[in-house]
Amino acid sequence: GNSVTQMEGPVTLSEEAFLTINCTYTATGYPSLFWYVQYPGEGLQLLLKATKADDKGSNKGFEATYRKETTSFHLEKGSVQVSDSAVYFCAHGGGSQGNLIFGKGTKLSVKP
Amino acid sequence: DTGVSQNPRHKITKRGQNVTFRCDPISEHNRLYWYRQTLGQGPEFLTYFQNEAQLEKSRLLSDRFSAERPKGSFSTLEIQRTEQGDSAMYLCASINSGSENYGYTFGSGTRLTVV
């Protein structure tokens, strides 16, 4: 069935380190792919998206590329900041009711 | 555009009590979704509306749960006879049908604690 698998957290990095959070998915067809971010006590905010194969989504220094051949959408950032500390969710729009299918989330902590 | 608004932000209730949450979507969005997020998990789909019609309910939505969107604007989610397993964050999201590729707008959620 439809699912999203993210790397287990928590991930702890020092400021300015390189970040990769792996995400793979199973879906029928080629749904849009999303990364959402959740700061403590808040709802989900859309971070970036890609709607078709080979598309690269980017925002606030974060990037992810829609890889059809590996069914992946890994999140990367070249230099993380303390303010990037949050939980990151990978999702696809392949739910049967147009709903999003989410991964379990990866908690990122960035230390100064 | 004030975004998606959810009330209350937090709710603590005793087991067996009924609770009701409210979601005000972005005004021009015709689809409204409810999700549940338990600790350490991603959000899971509960139900959705297109305008005032409730078009689908997931298996997670037991008979104690009911949702309405009477005028196709705001929506309410009621849980009757709450159980400790209902403790979770309840998230609402809205979108216009046909715009799914652009991402859904989520509210800040209602955190329910059943004691």
mmCIF file of C-alpha atoms in Angstrom:
data_model
loop_
_atom_site.group_PDB
_atom_site.id
_atom_site.type_symbol
_atom_site.label_atom_id
_atom_site.label_comp_id
_atom_site.label_asym_id
_atom_site.label_seq_id
_atom_site.Cartn_x
_atom_site.Cartn_y
_atom_site.Cartn_z
ATOM 1 C CA GLY A 1 0.000 0.000 0.000
ATOM 2 C CA ASN A 2 0.904 3.668 0.061
ATOM 3 C CA SER A 3 3.553 4.568 2.605
ATOM 4 C CA VAL A 4 6.466 6.862 3.404
ATOM 5 C CA THR A 5 9.612 5.782 5.207
ATOM 6 C CA GLN A 6 11.953 8.297 6.791
ATOM 7 C CA MET A 7 15.256 7.818 8.519
ATOM 8 C CA GLU A 8 14.957 7.403 12.255
ATOM 9 C CA GLY A 9 15.794 10.314 14.471
ATOM 10 C CA PRO A 10 16.756 12.162 16.415
ATOM 11 C CA VAL A 11 19.484 13.753 14.345
ATOM 12 C CA THR A 12 21.872 16.030 16.218
ATOM 13 C CA LEU A 13 24.202 18.301 14.285
ATOM 14 C CA SER A 14 26.477 21.213 14.985
ATOM 15 C CA GLU A 15 25.700 24.553 13.411
ATOM 16 C CA GLU A 16 26.886 24.832 9.783
ATOM 17 C CA ALA A 17 26.979 21.047 9.335
ATOM 18 C CA PHE A 18 25.532 19.357 6.255
ATOM 19 C CA LEU A 19 22.101 17.786 6.641
ATOM 20 C CA THR A 20 20.556 14.821 4.855
ATOM 21 C CA ILE A 21 17.255 13.249 5.888
ATOM 22 C CA ASN A 22 16.395 10.224 3.799
ATOM 23 C CA CYS A 23 12.869 9.593 2.567
ATOM 24 C CA THR A 24 11.521 6.811 0.363
ATOM 25 C CA TYR A 25 7.950 6.161 -0.618
ATOM 26 C CA THR A 26 5.590 3.625 -2.123
ATOM 27 C CA ALA A 27 2.645 4.856 -4.103
ATOM 28 C CA THR A 28 0.409 4.130 -7.019
ATOM 29 C CA GLY A 29 1.474 6.312 -9.889
ATOM 30 C CA TYR A 30 3.610 9.400 -9.379
ATOM 31 C CA PRO A 31 2.114 11.598 -6.692
ATOM 32 C CA SER A 32 3.427 14.974 -5.632
ATOM 33 C CA LEU A 33 6.024 14.849 -2.863
ATOM 34 C CA PHE A 34 6.333 17.218 0.071
ATOM 35 C CA TRP A 35 8.479 18.085 3.046
ATOM 36 C CA TYR A 36 6.708 19.668 5.983
ATOM 37 C CA VAL A 37 8.342 21.117 9.100
ATOM 38 C CA GLN A 38 6.843 21.238 12.585
ATOM 39 C CA TYR A 39 8.303 23.557 15.206
ATOM 40 C CA PRO A 40 7.599 22.792 18.875
ATOM 41 C CA GLY A 41 3.963 23.312 19.780
ATOM 42 C CA GLU A 42 2.970 24.304 16.273
ATOM 43 C CA GLY A 43 1.215 22.809 13.272
ATOM 44 C CA LEU A 44 2.809 21.729 10.013
ATOM 45 C CA GLN A 45 4.334 24.208 7.601
ATOM 46 C CA LEU A 46 5.040 23.344 3.989
ATOM 47 C CA LEU A 47 8.790 23.515 3.456
ATOM 48 C CA LEU A 48 9.089 22.439 -0.170
ATOM 49 C CA LYS A 49 7.451 20.289 -2.828
ATOM 50 C CA ALA A 50 7.999 18.570 -6.153
ATOM 51 C CA THR A 51 5.231 17.549 -8.498
ATOM 52 C CA LYS A 52 6.959 15.312 -11.046
ATOM 53 C CA ALA A 53 10.031 13.186 -11.591
ATOM 54 C CA ASP A 54 13.370 15.033 -11.556
ATOM 55 C CA ASP A 55 11.766 18.181 -10.133
ATOM 56 C CA LYS A 56 13.826 19.846 -7.420
ATOM 57 C CA GLY A 57 11.980 21.594 -4.627
ATOM 58 C CA SER A 58 13.836 24.244 -2.667
ATOM 59 C CA ASN A 59 13.171 26.744 0.102
ATOM 60 C CA LYS A 60 15.201 28.441 2.859
ATOM 61 C CA GLY A 61 18.364 26.615 1.777
ATOM 62 C CA PHE A 62 16.689 23.186 1.856
ATOM 63 C CA GLU A 63 16.470 21.075 -1.300
ATOM 64 C CA ALA A 64 14.969 17.747 -2.332
ATOM 65 C CA THR A 65 14.807 16.053 -5.736
ATOM 66 C CA TYR A 66 11.994 13.758 -6.887
ATOM 67 C CA ARG A 67 13.758 10.530 -7.878
ATOM 68 C CA LYS A 68 11.334 8.186 -9.607
ATOM 69 C CA GLU A 69 13.888 5.428 -10.194
ATOM 70 C CA THR A 70 14.728 5.136 -6.497
ATOM 71 C CA THR A 71 11.321 6.345 -5.200
ATOM 72 C CA SER A 72 13.132 8.803 -2.986
ATOM 73 C CA PHE A 73 12.877 12.449 -1.952
ATOM 74 C CA HIS A 74 15.816 13.078 0.360
ATOM 75 C CA LEU A 75 16.017 16.425 2.145
ATOM 76 C CA GLU A 76 19.348 18.264 2.169
ATOM 77 C CA LYS A 77 20.771 21.503 3.463
ATOM 78 C CA GLY A 78 24.351 22.587 3.115
ATOM 79 C CA SER A 79 24.706 24.502 6.385
ATOM 80 C CA VAL A 80 22.150 24.112 9.161
ATOM 81 C CA GLN A 81 21.341 26.730 11.758
ATOM 82 C CA VAL A 82 20.074 26.443 15.317
ATOM 83 C CA SER A 83 16.754 27.827 14.093
ATOM 84 C CA ASP A 84 16.334 24.747 11.846
ATOM 85 C CA SER A 85 15.744 22.594 14.934
ATOM 86 C CA ALA A 86 12.336 21.013 14.367
ATOM 87 C CA VAL A 87 10.630 17.821 13.249
ATOM 88 C CA TYR A 88 10.650 17.200 9.505
ATOM 89 C CA PHE A 89 7.974 15.129 7.775
ATOM 90 C CA CYS A 90 8.152 13.660 4.315
ATOM 91 C CA ALA A 91 4.782 13.104 2.627
ATOM 92 C CA HIS A 92 3.196 12.197 -0.677
ATOM 93 C CA GLY A 93 -0.147 13.149 -2.082
ATOM 94 C CA GLY A 94 -1.113 9.650 -3.148
ATOM 95 C CA GLY A 95 -3.847 8.983 -0.626
ATOM 96 C CA SER A 96 -7.017 7.564 -2.134
ATOM 97 C CA GLN A 97 -8.994 10.621 -1.009
ATOM 98 C CA GLY A 98 -6.445 13.187 -2.071
ATOM 99 C CA ASN A 99 -5.060 13.030 1.438
ATOM 100 C CA LEU A 100 -1.398 13.143 2.323
ATOM 101 C CA ILE A 101 0.513 10.062 3.452
ATOM 102 C CA PHE A 102 3.166 11.012 6.004
ATOM 103 C CA GLY A 103 6.328 9.453 7.311
ATOM 104 C CA LYS A 104 6.891 9.247 11.060
ATOM 105 C CA GLY A 105 8.985 12.387 11.134
ATOM 106 C CA THR A 106 12.641 13.031 11.892
ATOM 107 C CA LYS A 107 13.577 15.273 14.787
ATOM 108 C CA LEU A 108 16.530 17.552 14.076
ATOM 109 C CA SER A 109 18.457 19.300 16.829
ATOM 110 C CA VAL A 110 21.147 21.788 15.842
ATOM 111 C CA LYS A 111 23.650 22.777 18.529
ATOM 112 C CA PRO A 112 25.531 26.101 18.466
ATOM 113 C CA ASP B 1 -5.998 35.364 4.332
ATOM 114 C CA THR B 2 -5.613 34.450 7.993
ATOM 115 C CA GLY B 3 -4.660 30.837 7.396
ATOM 116 C CA VAL B 4 -6.289 27.805 8.978
ATOM 117 C CA SER B 5 -7.436 28.418 12.534
ATOM 118 C CA GLN B 6 -8.086 25.708 15.125
ATOM 119 C CA ASN B 7 -9.655 26.049 18.549
ATOM 120 C CA PRO B 8 -8.956 25.310 21.269
ATOM 121 C CA ARG B 9 -5.165 24.914 21.138
ATOM 122 C CA HIS B 10 -5.190 22.607 24.137
ATOM 123 C CA LYS B 11 -7.905 20.541 25.782
ATOM 124 C CA ILE B 12 -7.618 18.403 28.901
ATOM 125 C CA THR B 13 -10.612 16.233 29.645
ATOM 126 C CA LYS B 14 -11.537 13.354 31.892
ATOM 127 C CA ARG B 15 -12.092 9.941 30.423
ATOM 128 C CA GLY B 16 -15.692 9.486 29.387
ATOM 129 C CA GLN B 17 -16.369 13.152 28.667
ATOM 130 C CA ASN B 18 -17.284 14.526 25.254
ATOM 131 C CA VAL B 19 -15.101 17.100 23.500
ATOM 132 C CA THR B 20 -15.552 19.222 20.381
ATOM 133 C CA PHE B 21 -12.893 20.932 18.291
ATOM 134 C CA ARG B 22 -13.343 23.594 15.659
ATOM 135 C CA CYS B 23 -11.470 24.310 12.436
ATOM 136 C CA ASP B 24 -11.839 27.445 10.320
ATOM 137 C CA PRO B 25 -10.199 26.828 6.935
ATOM 138 C CA ILE B 26 -8.949 29.379 4.443
ATOM 139 C CA SER B 27 -12.185 30.918 3.211
ATOM 140 C CA GLU B 28 -11.881 30.070 -0.475
ATOM 141 C CA HIS B 29 -10.789 26.454 0.092
ATOM 142 C CA ASN B 30 -13.500 23.905 -0.644
ATOM 143 C CA ARG B 31 -11.749 20.839 0.809
ATOM 144 C CA LEU B 32 -11.111 20.344 4.504
ATOM 145 C CA TYR B 33 -9.191 17.439 6.043
ATOM 146 C CA TRP B 34 -8.843 16.183 9.604
ATOM 147 C CA TYR B 35 -5.724 14.302 10.691
ATOM 148 C CA ARG B 36 -4.623 12.801 13.986
ATOM 149 C CA GLN B 37 -1.015 12.866 15.146
ATOM 150 C CA THR B 38 0.117 10.773 18.084
ATOM 151 C CA LEU B 39 3.453 11.205 19.829
ATOM 152 C CA GLY B 40 6.374 10.280 17.633
ATOM 153 C CA GLN B 41 4.224 9.601 14.590
ATOM 154 C CA GLY B 42 3.266 11.429 11.458
ATOM 155 C CA PRO B 43 -0.259 12.703 10.921
ATOM 156 C CA GLU B 44 -2.836 10.101 9.893
ATOM 157 C CA PHE B 45 -5.880 10.848 7.785
ATOM 158 C CA LEU B 46 -9.245 10.776 9.574
ATOM 159 C CA THR B 47 -11.835 12.297 7.259
ATOM 160 C CA TYR B 48 -12.429 15.005 4.702
ATOM 161 C CA PHE B 49 -15.103 17.289 3.322
ATOM 162 C CA GLN B 50 -15.671 18.809 -0.053
ATOM 163 C CA ASN B 51 -17.837 21.798 0.667
ATOM 164 C CA GLU B 52 -20.404 20.514 3.182
ATOM 165 C CA ALA B 53 -20.270 16.876 2.085
ATOM 166 C CA GLN B 54 -18.248 14.403 4.117
ATOM 167 C CA LEU B 55 -16.825 12.201 1.395
ATOM 168 C CA GLU B 56 -14.669 9.704 3.246
ATOM 169 C CA LYS B 57 -13.864 8.457 6.729
ATOM 170 C CA SER B 58 -10.846 6.339 7.564
ATOM 171 C CA ARG B 59 -10.962 3.200 9.662
ATOM 172 C CA LEU B 60 -9.315 5.216 12.436
ATOM 173 C CA LEU B 61 -12.550 7.132 12.901
ATOM 174 C CA SER B 62 -14.542 5.009 15.327
ATOM 175 C CA ASP B 63 -18.266 5.437 15.998
ATOM 176 C CA ARG B 64 -17.406 7.772 18.870
ATOM 177 C CA PHE B 65 -16.064 10.332 16.395
ATOM 178 C CA SER B 66 -18.255 12.583 14.321
ATOM 179 C CA ALA B 67 -17.383 15.496 12.076
ATOM 180 C CA GLU B 68 -19.507 18.142 10.440
ATOM 181 C CA ARG B 69 -19.092 21.038 8.061
ATOM 182 C CA PRO B 70 -22.637 22.380 7.992
ATOM 183 C CA LYS B 71 -22.274 25.337 5.646
ATOM 184 C CA GLY B 72 -19.150 24.324 3.829
ATOM 185 C CA SER B 73 -17.098 26.741 5.893
ATOM 186 C CA PHE B 74 -15.906 25.821 9.400
ATOM 187 C CA SER B 75 -15.852 22.225 10.598
ATOM 188 C CA THR B 76 -16.239 20.571 13.989
ATOM 189 C CA LEU B 77 -14.854 17.255 15.207
ATOM 190 C CA GLU B 78 -16.569 15.711 18.203
ATOM 191 C CA ILE B 79 -15.319 12.797 20.263
ATOM 192 C CA GLN B 80 -17.835 11.151 22.547
ATOM 193 C CA ARG B 81 -16.938 9.139 25.653
ATOM 194 C CA THR B 82 -13.268 9.970 25.335
ATOM 195 C CA GLU B 83 -10.653 7.313 26.062
ATOM 196 C CA GLN B 84 -7.001 7.707 26.988
ATOM 197 C CA GLY B 85 -6.061 6.405 23.554
ATOM 198 C CA ASP B 86 -7.714 9.481 22.031
ATOM 199 C CA SER B 87 -4.927 11.663 23.423
ATOM 200 C CA ALA B 88 -3.257 13.177 20.375
ATOM 201 C CA MET B 89 -2.850 16.307 18.306
ATOM 202 C CA TYR B 90 -5.786 16.826 15.955
ATOM 203 C CA LEU B 91 -4.814 18.729 12.828
ATOM 204 C CA CYS B 92 -6.984 20.388 10.242
ATOM 205 C CA ALA B 93 -5.875 21.223 6.702
ATOM 206 C CA SER B 94 -7.576 22.914 3.779
ATOM 207 C CA ILE B 95 -7.038 23.166 0.048
ATOM 208 C CA ASN B 96 -8.901 23.808 -3.170
ATOM 209 C CA SER B 97 -9.624 20.696 -5.167
ATOM 210 C CA GLY B 98 -7.352 20.626 -8.167
ATOM 211 C CA SER B 99 -4.594 22.424 -6.265
ATOM 212 C CA GLU B 100 -3.254 19.408 -4.383
ATOM 213 C CA ASN B 101 0.122 19.764 -6.060
ATOM 214 C CA TYR B 102 0.614 23.092 -4.341
ATOM 215 C CA GLY B 103 0.439 21.710 -0.834
ATOM 216 C CA TYR B 104 -2.099 21.806 1.923
ATOM 217 C CA THR B 105 -2.337 24.535 4.552
ATOM 218 C CA PHE B 106 -2.429 23.181 8.087
ATOM 219 C CA GLY B 107 -3.693 24.745 11.271
ATOM 220 C CA SER B 108 -1.730 24.757 14.510
ATOM 221 C CA GLY B 109 -3.722 21.826 15.826
ATOM 222 C CA THR B 110 -5.663 21.009 18.966
ATOM 223 C CA ARG B 111 -3.763 18.948 21.512
ATOM 224 C CA LEU B 112 -6.111 16.656 23.428
ATOM 225 C CA THR B 113 -5.096 15.053 26.709
ATOM 226 C CA VAL B 114 -7.483 12.529 28.242
ATOM 227 C CA VAL B 115 -6.805 11.864 31.926
#
